[in-house]
Short mmCIF file of C-alpha atoms in Angstrom, two decimals:
data_model
loop_
_atom_site.label_atom_id
_atom_site.label_comp_id
_atom_site.label_asym_id
_atom_site.label_seq_id
_atom_site.Cartn_x
_atom_site.Cartn_y
_atom_site.Cartn_z
CA MET A 1169 13.54 -37.84 76.23
CA ASP A 1170 12.16 -37.15 79.62
CA TYR A 1171 10.19 -34.21 80.39
CA LEU A 1172 10.60 -33.30 84.31
CA GLU A 1173 8.92 -30.45 86.50
CA PRO A 1174 10.31 -30.24 90.02
CA SER A 1175 8.61 -27.81 91.90
CA ASP A 1176 11.62 -26.76 94.12
CA LEU A 1177 14.99 -25.45 93.27
CA GLU A 1178 17.09 -28.24 95.00
CA GLU A 1179 15.55 -30.97 93.33
CA ALA A 1180 16.06 -29.47 89.92
CA CYS A 1181 19.48 -29.02 90.80
CA ARG A 1182 19.67 -32.62 91.81
CA LEU A 1183 17.82 -33.63 88.58
CA ALA A 1184 20.14 -31.50 86.44
CA ALA A 1185 23.23 -33.31 88.07
CA GLY A 1186 21.72 -36.53 86.81
CA GLY A 1187 23.91 -37.05 83.46
CA GLU A 1188 25.50 -35.33 81.03
CA ASP A 1189 22.25 -35.07 78.63
CA ALA A 1190 20.22 -33.53 81.25
CA VAL A 1191 19.11 -30.21 80.11
CA VAL A 1192 17.73 -27.21 82.05
CA LEU A 1193 14.58 -25.37 80.05
CA ALA A 1194 13.38 -22.25 81.46
CA GLY A 1195 11.84 -19.97 78.93
CA GLY A 1196 12.58 -22.57 75.95
CA THR A 1197 13.47 -20.44 73.29
CA ALA A 1198 17.26 -21.26 72.82
CA VAL A 1199 16.86 -24.94 74.21
CA VAL A 1200 14.07 -25.78 71.77
CA LEU A 1201 16.04 -23.83 68.67
CA LEU A 1202 19.21 -25.38 69.87
CA MET A 1203 17.64 -29.13 69.86
CA ARG A 1204 15.82 -28.40 66.39
CA GLN A 1205 19.08 -27.49 64.90
CA HIS A 1206 20.29 -30.96 66.40
CA LEU A 1207 22.98 -28.56 68.31
CA LEU A 1208 21.85 -29.75 71.37
CA HIS A 1209 20.88 -33.43 72.47
CA ALA A 1210 18.64 -33.88 75.59
CA GLY A 1211 17.99 -37.25 77.27
CA ARG A 1212 16.05 -35.16 79.97
CA LEU A 1213 14.55 -31.89 80.03
CA ILE A 1214 14.30 -30.42 83.63
CA SER A 1215 11.79 -27.70 83.35
CA LEU A 1216 11.81 -25.08 85.83
CA GLN A 1217 8.46 -23.67 85.13
CA ARG A 1218 6.91 -25.09 88.49
CA VAL A 1219 9.91 -23.54 90.46
CA VAL A 1220 8.29 -21.23 92.88
CA GLY A 1221 9.89 -17.89 93.69
CA LEU A 1222 12.28 -17.42 90.73
CA ASP A 1223 10.39 -14.67 88.82
CA GLN A 1224 10.07 -11.93 91.07
CA ILE A 1225 12.45 -8.46 90.82
CA ALA A 1226 13.05 -7.44 94.40
CA GLU A 1227 15.18 -4.40 96.24
CA THR A 1228 17.87 -5.47 98.48
CA SER A 1229 20.00 -3.84 100.67
CA GLU A 1230 22.59 -4.47 98.22
CA GLY A 1231 20.57 -3.74 94.97
CA ILE A 1232 18.22 -5.47 92.82
CA ALA A 1233 17.88 -9.19 93.11
CA ILE A 1234 16.27 -10.51 89.80
CA GLY A 1235 14.78 -14.34 89.70
CA ALA A 1236 16.33 -16.27 86.67
CA LEU A 1237 13.04 -17.02 85.65
CA CYS A 1238 11.85 -13.06 85.07
CA THR A 1239 11.35 -12.34 81.28
CA HIS A 1240 12.66 -9.83 79.55
CA ALA A 1241 9.54 -8.12 78.95
CA GLN A 1242 9.24 -8.24 82.89
CA ILE A 1243 12.83 -6.94 83.23
CA ALA A 1244 12.04 -4.17 80.73
CA GLY A 1245 9.10 -3.38 82.58
CA SER A 1246 10.09 -3.11 85.91
CA PRO A 1247 9.32 0.02 87.81
CA LEU A 1248 12.06 -0.75 90.05
CA ILE A 1249 14.38 -1.14 87.18
CA GLN A 1250 12.92 1.80 85.06
CA GLN A 1251 13.64 4.16 87.93
CA THR A 1252 17.00 2.68 89.14
CA TYR A 1253 18.72 1.64 86.01
CA PRO A 1254 16.69 3.14 82.74
CA VAL A 1255 19.70 2.45 80.39
CA MET A 1256 19.28 -1.49 81.79
CA SER A 1257 15.27 -1.52 80.93
CA ARG A 1258 15.89 -0.03 77.40
CA ALA A 1259 18.81 -2.92 76.89
CA PHE A 1260 16.13 -5.65 77.64
CA LEU A 1261 13.89 -4.02 75.43
CA SER A 1262 16.20 -4.47 72.51
CA VAL A 1263 16.68 -7.83 72.46
CA ALA A 1264 14.85 -9.72 69.76
CA SER A 1265 11.04 -9.32 69.11
CA PRO A 1266 7.96 -8.55 71.81
CA ARG A 1267 7.44 -12.15 71.81
CA ILE A 1268 10.70 -13.51 72.42
CA ARG A 1269 10.89 -11.00 75.17
CA ASN A 1270 7.84 -12.51 76.55
CA GLN A 1271 9.21 -16.02 76.84
CA ALA A 1272 13.10 -15.77 77.26
CA THR A 1273 14.33 -15.19 80.61
CA ILE A 1274 17.25 -13.68 82.01
CA GLY A 1275 18.90 -16.89 83.63
CA GLY A 1276 18.31 -18.59 80.53
CA ASN A 1277 19.86 -15.84 78.44
CA ILE A 1278 23.08 -15.88 80.88
CA ALA A 1279 23.37 -19.70 81.22
CA LEU A 1280 23.61 -20.18 77.47
CA GLY A 1281 26.85 -18.17 77.21
CA ASP A 1282 26.42 -16.62 73.83
CA PRO A 1283 28.71 -13.59 72.84
CA HIS A 1284 25.86 -12.17 70.78
CA PHE A 1285 23.40 -11.77 73.75
CA ASP A 1286 22.59 -8.09 74.86
CA PRO A 1287 21.63 -8.52 78.57
CA PRO A 1288 25.40 -9.99 79.28
CA VAL A 1289 27.10 -6.81 78.14
CA MET A 1290 24.74 -4.30 80.00
CA LEU A 1291 24.89 -6.74 83.46
CA LEU A 1292 28.47 -6.69 83.14
CA ALA A 1293 28.86 -2.98 83.11
CA LEU A 1294 26.59 -2.44 85.94
CA GLY A 1295 28.89 -5.37 87.83
CA ALA A 1296 25.85 -7.81 88.33
CA SER A 1297 26.81 -11.32 89.87
CA LEU A 1298 25.17 -14.31 89.71
CA GLU A 1299 23.84 -16.47 92.60
CA ILE A 1300 24.24 -20.26 91.44
CA ARG A 1301 22.42 -23.25 93.01
CA SER A 1302 23.89 -26.89 92.72
CA PRO A 1303 22.63 -29.74 94.95
CA GLY A 1304 23.14 -28.71 98.63
CA GLY A 1305 24.77 -25.37 98.13
CA SER A 1306 24.95 -22.06 96.61
CA ARG A 1307 27.68 -19.84 95.76
CA MET A 1308 27.76 -16.44 93.84
CA VAL A 1309 30.18 -15.40 90.78
CA GLY A 1310 30.82 -12.32 89.61
CA LEU A 1311 29.34 -11.89 85.81
CA HIS A 1312 32.70 -10.84 84.61
CA GLU A 1313 34.25 -14.46 85.99
CA PHE A 1314 31.69 -16.43 84.48
CA PHE A 1315 31.84 -16.53 80.81
CA HIS A 1316 34.78 -18.80 79.90
CA ASP A 1317 34.87 -19.25 75.98
CA TYR A 1318 32.40 -19.62 73.32
CA TYR A 1319 29.05 -21.07 74.93
CA GLU A 1320 30.98 -22.06 77.78
CA THR A 1321 30.62 -20.73 81.37
CA ASP A 1322 31.15 -21.67 84.91
CA LEU A 1323 28.27 -23.67 85.10
CA SER A 1324 28.52 -27.38 85.54
CA GLU A 1325 26.63 -30.46 86.08
CA GLY A 1326 23.89 -29.74 88.76
CA ASP A 1327 24.25 -25.76 88.64
CA ILE A 1328 21.46 -23.49 87.95
CA ILE A 1329 21.56 -20.06 87.89
CA SER A 1330 18.87 -18.75 90.77
CA ARG A 1331 19.18 -14.86 91.01
CA VAL A 1332 20.95 -12.16 88.96
CA HIS A 1333 22.00 -9.37 91.56
CA VAL A 1334 22.81 -5.98 90.08
CA PRO A 1335 24.50 -3.67 92.59
CA LEU A 1336 23.14 -0.25 94.28
CA ARG A 1337 23.33 2.94 92.11
CA ALA A 1338 26.10 5.13 93.31
CA PRO A 1339 25.45 8.81 93.73
CA SER A 1340 26.87 10.71 90.52
CA SER A 1341 26.84 7.43 88.45
CA GLY A 1342 25.51 6.86 84.99
CA SER A 1343 24.98 4.16 82.41
CA SER A 1344 24.70 3.51 78.76
CA PHE A 1345 24.00 0.57 76.16
CA VAL A 1346 24.89 1.00 72.80
CA LYS A 1347 23.78 -2.03 70.08
CA TYR A 1348 24.88 -1.38 66.83
CA MET A 1349 23.09 -3.15 64.30
CA THR A 1350 24.04 -3.41 60.30
CA ARG A 1351 20.49 -5.83 59.42
CA SER A 1352 17.60 -5.72 60.59
CA GLN A 1353 16.11 -4.65 64.40
CA ASP A 1354 15.68 -7.82 65.77
CA ASP A 1355 18.94 -9.31 64.50
CA TYR A 1356 22.05 -9.97 66.82
CA PRO A 1357 24.40 -6.68 67.07
CA ALA A 1358 27.44 -6.44 65.04
CA VAL A 1359 28.66 -4.92 68.11
CA ASP A 1360 27.47 -4.12 71.80
CA VAL A 1361 28.92 -1.74 74.10
CA ALA A 1362 27.95 -0.79 77.75
CA VAL A 1363 29.63 1.62 80.18
CA HIS A 1364 28.84 2.37 83.56
CA LEU A 1365 30.62 5.59 85.19
CA GLU A 1366 31.20 6.96 88.58
CA LEU A 1367 31.95 10.24 88.73
CA ASP A 1368 32.76 12.69 91.27
CA GLU A 1369 30.48 15.53 92.44
CA ALA A 1370 31.40 18.02 90.16
CA PHE A 1371 31.17 15.28 87.10
CA GLU A 1372 34.64 15.91 86.09
CA ARG A 1373 36.45 13.04 87.18
CA VAL A 1374 36.11 9.41 86.61
CA LEU A 1375 36.06 7.56 90.06
CA SER A 1376 35.43 4.20 88.57
CA ALA A 1377 34.59 2.87 85.16
CA ARG A 1378 32.97 -0.44 83.79
CA ILE A 1379 33.64 -1.12 80.11
CA ALA A 1380 31.83 -4.20 78.83
CA LEU A 1381 32.01 -5.23 74.98
CA GLY A 1382 29.74 -8.11 73.29
CA SER A 1383 29.78 -9.77 69.86
CA VAL A 1384 33.35 -8.89 69.32
CA GLY A 1385 34.91 -12.49 70.61
CA PRO A 1386 34.33 -15.46 72.01
CA THR A 1387 32.19 -14.19 75.22
CA PRO A 1388 31.09 -10.84 76.44
CA PHE A 1389 34.13 -9.12 78.23
CA ARG A 1390 34.91 -5.87 80.30
CA SER A 1391 38.14 -4.35 78.54
CA GLU A 1392 39.97 -3.35 81.50
CA PRO A 1393 43.12 -1.65 80.04
CA ALA A 1394 40.41 0.72 78.77
CA GLU A 1395 38.65 1.29 82.22
CA GLU A 1396 42.01 1.56 83.84
CA LEU A 1397 42.73 4.35 81.16
CA LEU A 1398 39.55 5.95 81.26
CA VAL A 1399 39.98 6.27 85.40
CA ASP A 1400 43.49 7.89 85.02
CA ARG A 1401 43.01 10.09 82.13
CA GLY A 1402 39.44 11.51 82.60
CA MET A 1403 37.21 12.73 80.08
CA SER A 1404 38.67 15.00 77.60
CA ASP A 1405 37.97 14.06 73.96
CA ASP A 1406 41.35 13.17 73.49
CA ALA A 1407 41.46 10.85 76.79
CA ILE A 1408 38.36 9.17 75.54
CA GLN A 1409 39.67 8.65 71.78
CA VAL A 1410 42.56 6.66 73.48
CA VAL A 1411 40.31 4.77 75.85
CA ALA A 1412 38.51 3.68 72.70
CA GLU A 1413 41.59 2.58 71.16
CA ALA A 1414 42.73 0.55 74.04
CA ALA A 1415 39.18 -1.34 74.11
CA ALA A 1416 39.28 -1.94 70.34
CA SER A 1417 42.51 -3.33 70.89
CA SER A 1418 41.22 -5.54 73.30
CA THR A 1419 38.85 -7.40 70.82
CA ASP A 1420 38.87 -10.31 69.22
CA PRO A 1421 36.25 -10.03 66.81
CA PRO A 1422 35.05 -12.54 64.12
CA SER A 1423 34.12 -11.96 60.80
CA ASP A 1424 30.52 -12.77 59.58
CA VAL A 1425 27.45 -11.61 57.87
CA ARG A 1426 26.83 -8.78 60.19
CA ALA A 1427 30.50 -6.98 60.23
CA SER A 1428 34.08 -8.11 59.22
CA ALA A 1429 36.38 -8.25 62.05
CA GLU A 1430 38.14 -5.00 60.70
CA TYR A 1431 34.81 -3.27 60.41
CA ARG A 1432 33.74 -4.27 64.35
CA ARG A 1433 37.14 -2.90 65.60
CA ASP A 1434 36.54 0.32 64.00
CA LEU A 1435 32.96 -0.04 65.54
CA VAL A 1436 34.26 -0.32 69.03
CA ARG A 1437 36.52 2.58 68.27
CA VAL A 1438 33.63 4.72 67.59
CA VAL A 1439 30.62 3.29 69.70
CA VAL A 1440 32.85 3.06 72.91
CA GLN A 1441 33.05 6.67 72.37
CA ARG A 1442 29.50 7.52 72.18
CA ALA A 1443 28.93 5.11 75.15
CA ILE A 1444 31.31 6.93 77.43
CA ARG A 1445 29.66 10.31 76.79
CA SER A 1446 26.33 9.18 76.55
CA ALA A 1447 27.33 7.25 80.59
CA ALA A 1448 28.31 10.55 81.75
CA GLU A 1449 25.47 12.28 80.59
CA ASP A 1450 23.19 9.93 82.32
CA ALA A 1451 24.90 10.42 85.68
CA ARG A 1452 24.76 14.36 85.15
CA GLY A 1453 20.77 13.67 83.94
CA ARG A 1454 20.08 11.74 86.95
CA ALA A 1455 21.53 14.61 89.34
CA LEU A 1456 19.39 17.27 88.20
CA MET B 1447 8.98 -42.79 75.09
CA THR B 1448 10.42 -43.96 78.48
CA SER B 1449 9.19 -41.46 81.58
CA SER B 1450 10.33 -41.93 85.30
CA ARG B 1451 7.06 -40.66 86.50
CA LEU B 1452 7.13 -39.72 89.90
CA ASP B 1453 3.97 -37.92 91.66
CA SER B 1454 3.09 -34.58 92.58
CA GLY B 1455 3.61 -32.70 95.59
CA THR B 1456 7.70 -31.46 95.83
CA GLN B 1457 8.60 -34.61 93.57
CA PRO B 1458 9.16 -33.98 89.78
CA ARG B 1459 6.60 -35.05 87.66
CA SER B 1460 7.73 -37.09 84.53
CA ASP B 1461 4.64 -36.70 81.43
CA GLY B 1462 6.45 -38.38 78.94
CA ALA B 1463 3.54 -40.77 77.62
CA LYS B 1464 0.57 -39.33 79.57
CA ARG B 1465 -2.33 -37.57 78.07
CA LEU B 1466 -2.08 -33.72 78.42
CA ARG B 1467 -4.84 -31.58 79.52
CA LEU B 1468 -4.69 -27.93 77.58
CA THR B 1469 -6.49 -24.92 77.45
CA ILE B 1470 -6.94 -23.33 74.00
CA ASN B 1471 -9.60 -20.98 72.95
CA GLY B 1472 -11.90 -21.50 76.01
CA HIS B 1473 -11.84 -25.23 75.47
CA GLU B 1474 -10.25 -28.12 77.22
CA TYR B 1475 -8.42 -30.72 74.95
CA ASP B 1476 -7.01 -34.05 76.17
CA VAL B 1477 -3.72 -34.57 74.08
CA ALA B 1478 -2.10 -37.70 73.61
CA SER B 1479 1.36 -35.88 73.37
CA ASP B 1480 4.71 -36.02 74.95
CA SER B 1481 5.38 -33.07 76.73
CA THR B 1482 8.56 -32.70 74.28
CA ALA B 1483 6.67 -31.97 71.48
CA ARG B 1484 6.48 -28.18 70.02
CA LEU B 1485 3.05 -26.73 70.90
CA LEU B 1486 3.03 -25.37 67.02
CA ASP B 1487 3.07 -29.10 66.16
CA VAL B 1488 0.24 -30.13 68.70
CA LEU B 1489 -2.01 -27.57 67.56
CA ARG B 1490 -1.39 -28.24 63.85
CA ASN B 1491 -0.98 -32.03 63.95
CA ASP B 1492 -2.85 -33.21 66.94
CA LEU B 1493 -5.65 -30.97 67.08
CA GLY B 1494 -6.20 -29.63 63.56
CA LEU B 1495 -6.12 -25.84 64.42
CA THR B 1496 -3.73 -24.98 61.61
CA GLY B 1497 -4.79 -21.58 61.49
CA THR B 1498 -1.28 -21.04 63.42
CA LYS B 1499 1.30 -21.33 60.76
CA GLU B 1500 4.79 -22.50 60.33
CA GLY B 1501 7.18 -19.84 58.72
CA CYS B 1502 10.92 -20.01 59.65
CA GLY B 1503 10.53 -22.44 62.55
CA ILE B 1504 13.42 -20.60 64.51
CA GLY B 1505 11.41 -17.89 66.49
CA VAL B 1506 12.01 -15.12 64.10
CA CYS B 1507 9.26 -14.35 61.09
CA GLY B 1508 6.23 -14.74 63.86
CA THR B 1509 3.61 -16.49 61.70
CA CYS B 1510 3.28 -18.96 64.53
CA THR B 1511 2.31 -16.10 67.26
CA ILE B 1512 -0.26 -17.10 69.75
CA LEU B 1513 -1.29 -15.73 73.20
CA VAL B 1514 -0.15 -17.54 76.07
CA ASP B 1515 -2.31 -16.05 79.18
CA ASP B 1516 -2.82 -12.78 77.33
CA VAL B 1517 0.68 -12.31 76.05
CA ALA B 1518 2.08 -12.86 72.51
CA MET B 1519 4.56 -15.53 72.25
CA THR B 1520 6.17 -18.00 69.77
CA ALA B 1521 4.72 -21.64 69.31
CA CYS B 1522 7.39 -22.87 66.78
CA LEU B 1523 9.74 -22.42 70.37
CA MET B 1524 7.03 -23.59 72.98
CA LEU B 1525 7.29 -27.23 74.29
CA VAL B 1526 3.57 -28.06 74.90
CA GLY B 1527 4.74 -29.21 78.25
CA SER B 1528 5.06 -25.39 78.93
CA ALA B 1529 2.02 -24.65 77.75
CA ARG B 1530 0.00 -26.85 80.36
CA GLY B 1531 -1.97 -25.06 82.81
CA ARG B 1532 -1.80 -21.62 80.86
CA ARG B 1533 -4.66 -20.00 78.79
CA ILE B 1534 -3.73 -20.63 75.17
CA GLU B 1535 -5.49 -18.55 72.23
CA THR B 1536 -5.04 -18.97 68.77
CA ILE B 1537 -6.48 -17.48 65.50
CA GLU B 1538 -9.31 -20.15 65.50
CA GLY B 1539 -10.50 -18.43 68.78
CA VAL B 1540 -10.68 -14.94 67.81
CA ALA B 1541 -13.93 -14.60 65.71
CA ASP B 1542 -17.19 -14.87 67.18
CA GLY B 1543 -18.72 -17.48 65.40
CA GLY B 1544 -19.55 -16.00 62.20
CA ASP B 1545 -18.85 -12.91 63.23
CA LEU B 1546 -15.22 -11.59 62.49
CA HIS B 1547 -13.46 -9.71 65.26
CA PRO B 1548 -12.98 -5.98 64.43
CA LEU B 1549 -9.06 -6.69 63.98
CA GLN B 1550 -10.19 -8.94 61.18
CA SER B 1551 -12.38 -6.86 59.59
CA SER B 1552 -9.99 -3.98 59.33
CA PHE B 1553 -7.49 -6.03 58.24
CA VAL B 1554 -9.19 -6.90 55.18
CA LYS B 1555 -10.93 -3.44 54.49
CA ALA B 1556 -7.82 -1.89 54.89
CA GLY B 1557 -5.63 -4.29 52.59
CA GLY B 1558 -3.92 -5.54 55.73
CA LEU B 1559 -2.98 -8.72 53.90
CA GLN B 1560 -2.07 -10.35 50.51
CA CYS B 1561 -1.60 -13.76 50.51
CA GLY B 1562 -2.40 -14.05 54.25
CA PHE B 1563 0.38 -16.57 54.88
CA CYS B 1564 1.30 -14.18 57.85
CA THR B 1565 -1.92 -12.88 58.70
CA PRO B 1566 -3.03 -15.29 61.80
CA GLY B 1567 0.19 -14.09 63.57
CA GLN B 1568 -0.13 -10.60 62.73
CA ILE B 1569 -3.74 -10.34 63.98
CA MET B 1570 -2.63 -12.55 67.20
CA ALA B 1571 0.17 -10.10 67.89
CA ALA B 1572 -2.16 -6.96 67.31
CA LEU B 1573 -4.65 -8.84 69.62
CA ALA B 1574 -2.17 -8.52 72.02
CA LEU B 1575 -1.38 -4.93 72.06
CA LEU B 1576 -4.77 -3.77 72.06
CA ARG B 1577 -5.56 -5.71 75.11
CA ASP B 1578 -2.66 -4.04 76.64
CA ARG B 1579 -3.27 -0.88 75.01
CA PRO B 1580 -6.61 -0.09 73.50
CA GLU B 1581 -5.37 3.23 71.77
CA PRO B 1582 -1.65 2.62 70.52
CA THR B 1583 0.35 5.38 68.81
CA ASP B 1584 1.94 4.46 65.65
CA SER B 1585 5.13 3.73 67.34
CA GLN B 1586 3.58 1.62 69.78
CA ILE B 1587 2.23 -0.48 67.22
CA THR B 1588 5.54 -0.94 65.14
CA GLU B 1589 7.39 -1.63 68.43
CA ALA B 1590 4.70 -4.10 69.52
CA MET B 1591 4.64 -5.96 65.71
CA LEU B 1592 8.40 -5.82 65.34
CA GLY B 1593 9.29 -9.51 64.40
CA ASN B 1594 5.94 -10.22 62.51
CA LEU B 1595 7.32 -10.29 59.21
CA CYS B 1596 5.10 -9.70 55.88
CA ARG B 1597 6.53 -10.15 52.39
CA CYS B 1598 3.59 -8.81 50.82
CA THR B 1599 1.93 -5.60 52.32
CA GLY B 1600 4.62 -3.41 53.24
CA TYR B 1601 3.26 -3.09 56.84
CA TYR B 1602 1.90 0.59 56.21
CA LYS B 1603 -1.70 -1.19 55.73
CA ILE B 1604 -1.24 -3.38 58.46
CA ARG B 1605 -0.63 -0.53 60.77
CA ASP B 1606 -3.77 0.97 59.55
CA ALA B 1607 -5.81 -1.89 60.28
CA ILE B 1608 -4.74 -1.86 63.46
CA LYS B 1609 -5.47 1.52 63.89
CA GLN B 1610 -8.97 1.22 62.32
CA ALA B 1611 -9.67 -1.61 64.83
CA ALA B 1612 -8.54 0.04 67.91
CA ALA B 1613 -10.70 3.10 67.06
CA HIS B 1614 -13.52 0.61 65.89
CA MET B 1615 -13.17 -1.07 69.11
CA THR B 1616 -12.93 2.01 71.54
CA ALA B 1617 -15.87 3.81 70.26
CA THR B 1618 -18.02 0.64 70.31
CA HIS B 1619 -16.69 -0.62 73.81
CA PRO B 1620 -15.26 2.67 75.80
CA TYR B 1621 -15.30 0.82 78.95
CA ARG B 1622 -12.28 -0.89 77.57
CA LYS B 1623 -10.30 2.37 77.55
CA GLY B 1624 -7.27 2.30 79.66
CA THR B 1625 -7.81 -1.46 81.17
CA ARG B 1626 -4.53 -3.64 81.30
CA SER B 1627 -2.71 -0.58 80.39
CA ALA B 1628 0.89 -0.83 81.93
#
């Protein structure tokens, strides 16, 4: 197996385009594990470790740009993210264990396309998009269009995620992230729910909503039927219940050791309601 | 192993069959290893540093915890290529010759171990914590030690050991207070 360490991204993309068995390596936690389990065969590993400039978190005119090599720990600990989206900081802090958070990167997490992972759910709710480099070019892809199927994403040979863009936080907006675990604290969730709401100045009317779900289907996704209902109907208890029902019906959950499909759907019904209320509180709290 | 070796600069380097230089516990080691070997295997099999244990091998149990540039990481999920140019610390570098590190003494005193298999990983995780937070609260200890599994002690004695070590270390080296805290 070849181990290549390009020092710039263009070169990395060119190498990654060089055959089906080329695998891009960032923090390594997922790639090494999958290779050990014989689920991934790599003829050449392209390590991004020497690529400069992908480990920064920066404020831009459009929001926050997070380099793909930023670790989960770095993102959770970033003062910029803690101030702008404290909920996002907590979501990254909920991933696995401190050791894994010190190693695993945001780019690697998203690129794997694992439906159990937490960051994609949070980032879907925040309306994030990805900057993807390929040999000789780059493109932006909304995260909601990125996940195609179980471990299948928009990435093709030679594509490398370079940055994750999180939009500016609108006034009177708030977010929530709920990771519902049925086993230990460092396990995957049975259900993940993240919500981002933009409210009017009186915090009564919902101007826009994003409701993202994880671990309840082949990909993390946004429940658009639920989002539309929330914008139309508002935030009475009855309305929220209808929204949560719609979210639950939009899932196609698996049954596994963490929860049965039926239980997962029930959980979505309950957790979505909590997450909506919590996002509204986050919006109000920010205004004070 | 074959490698299409190219030179440095903006060219990619391939170190398939090259000797690797690693910095471990302050010493430089030249290792004849493929970059794609696991760091854990190189530590244990090539360098004889068997204090770092393999428990689950899938990044869950914490027995292979080491420090990389002062930060706790998982040696079973790290390729040795990724360790090059970074400062690696293992349990073998913790004691000062024959003198145990305060963390090691306090694990003994507080009964923070029984079978001892997880202990090197526990000590390394605790060491990373105390460098970052010399006087951690109980919940900071719990958070930092999450994912370092112990099937003997029930964890309370491990927490006690870390608190005792923290108290001892801040009392004997008060200048360390507040250093490197986030």
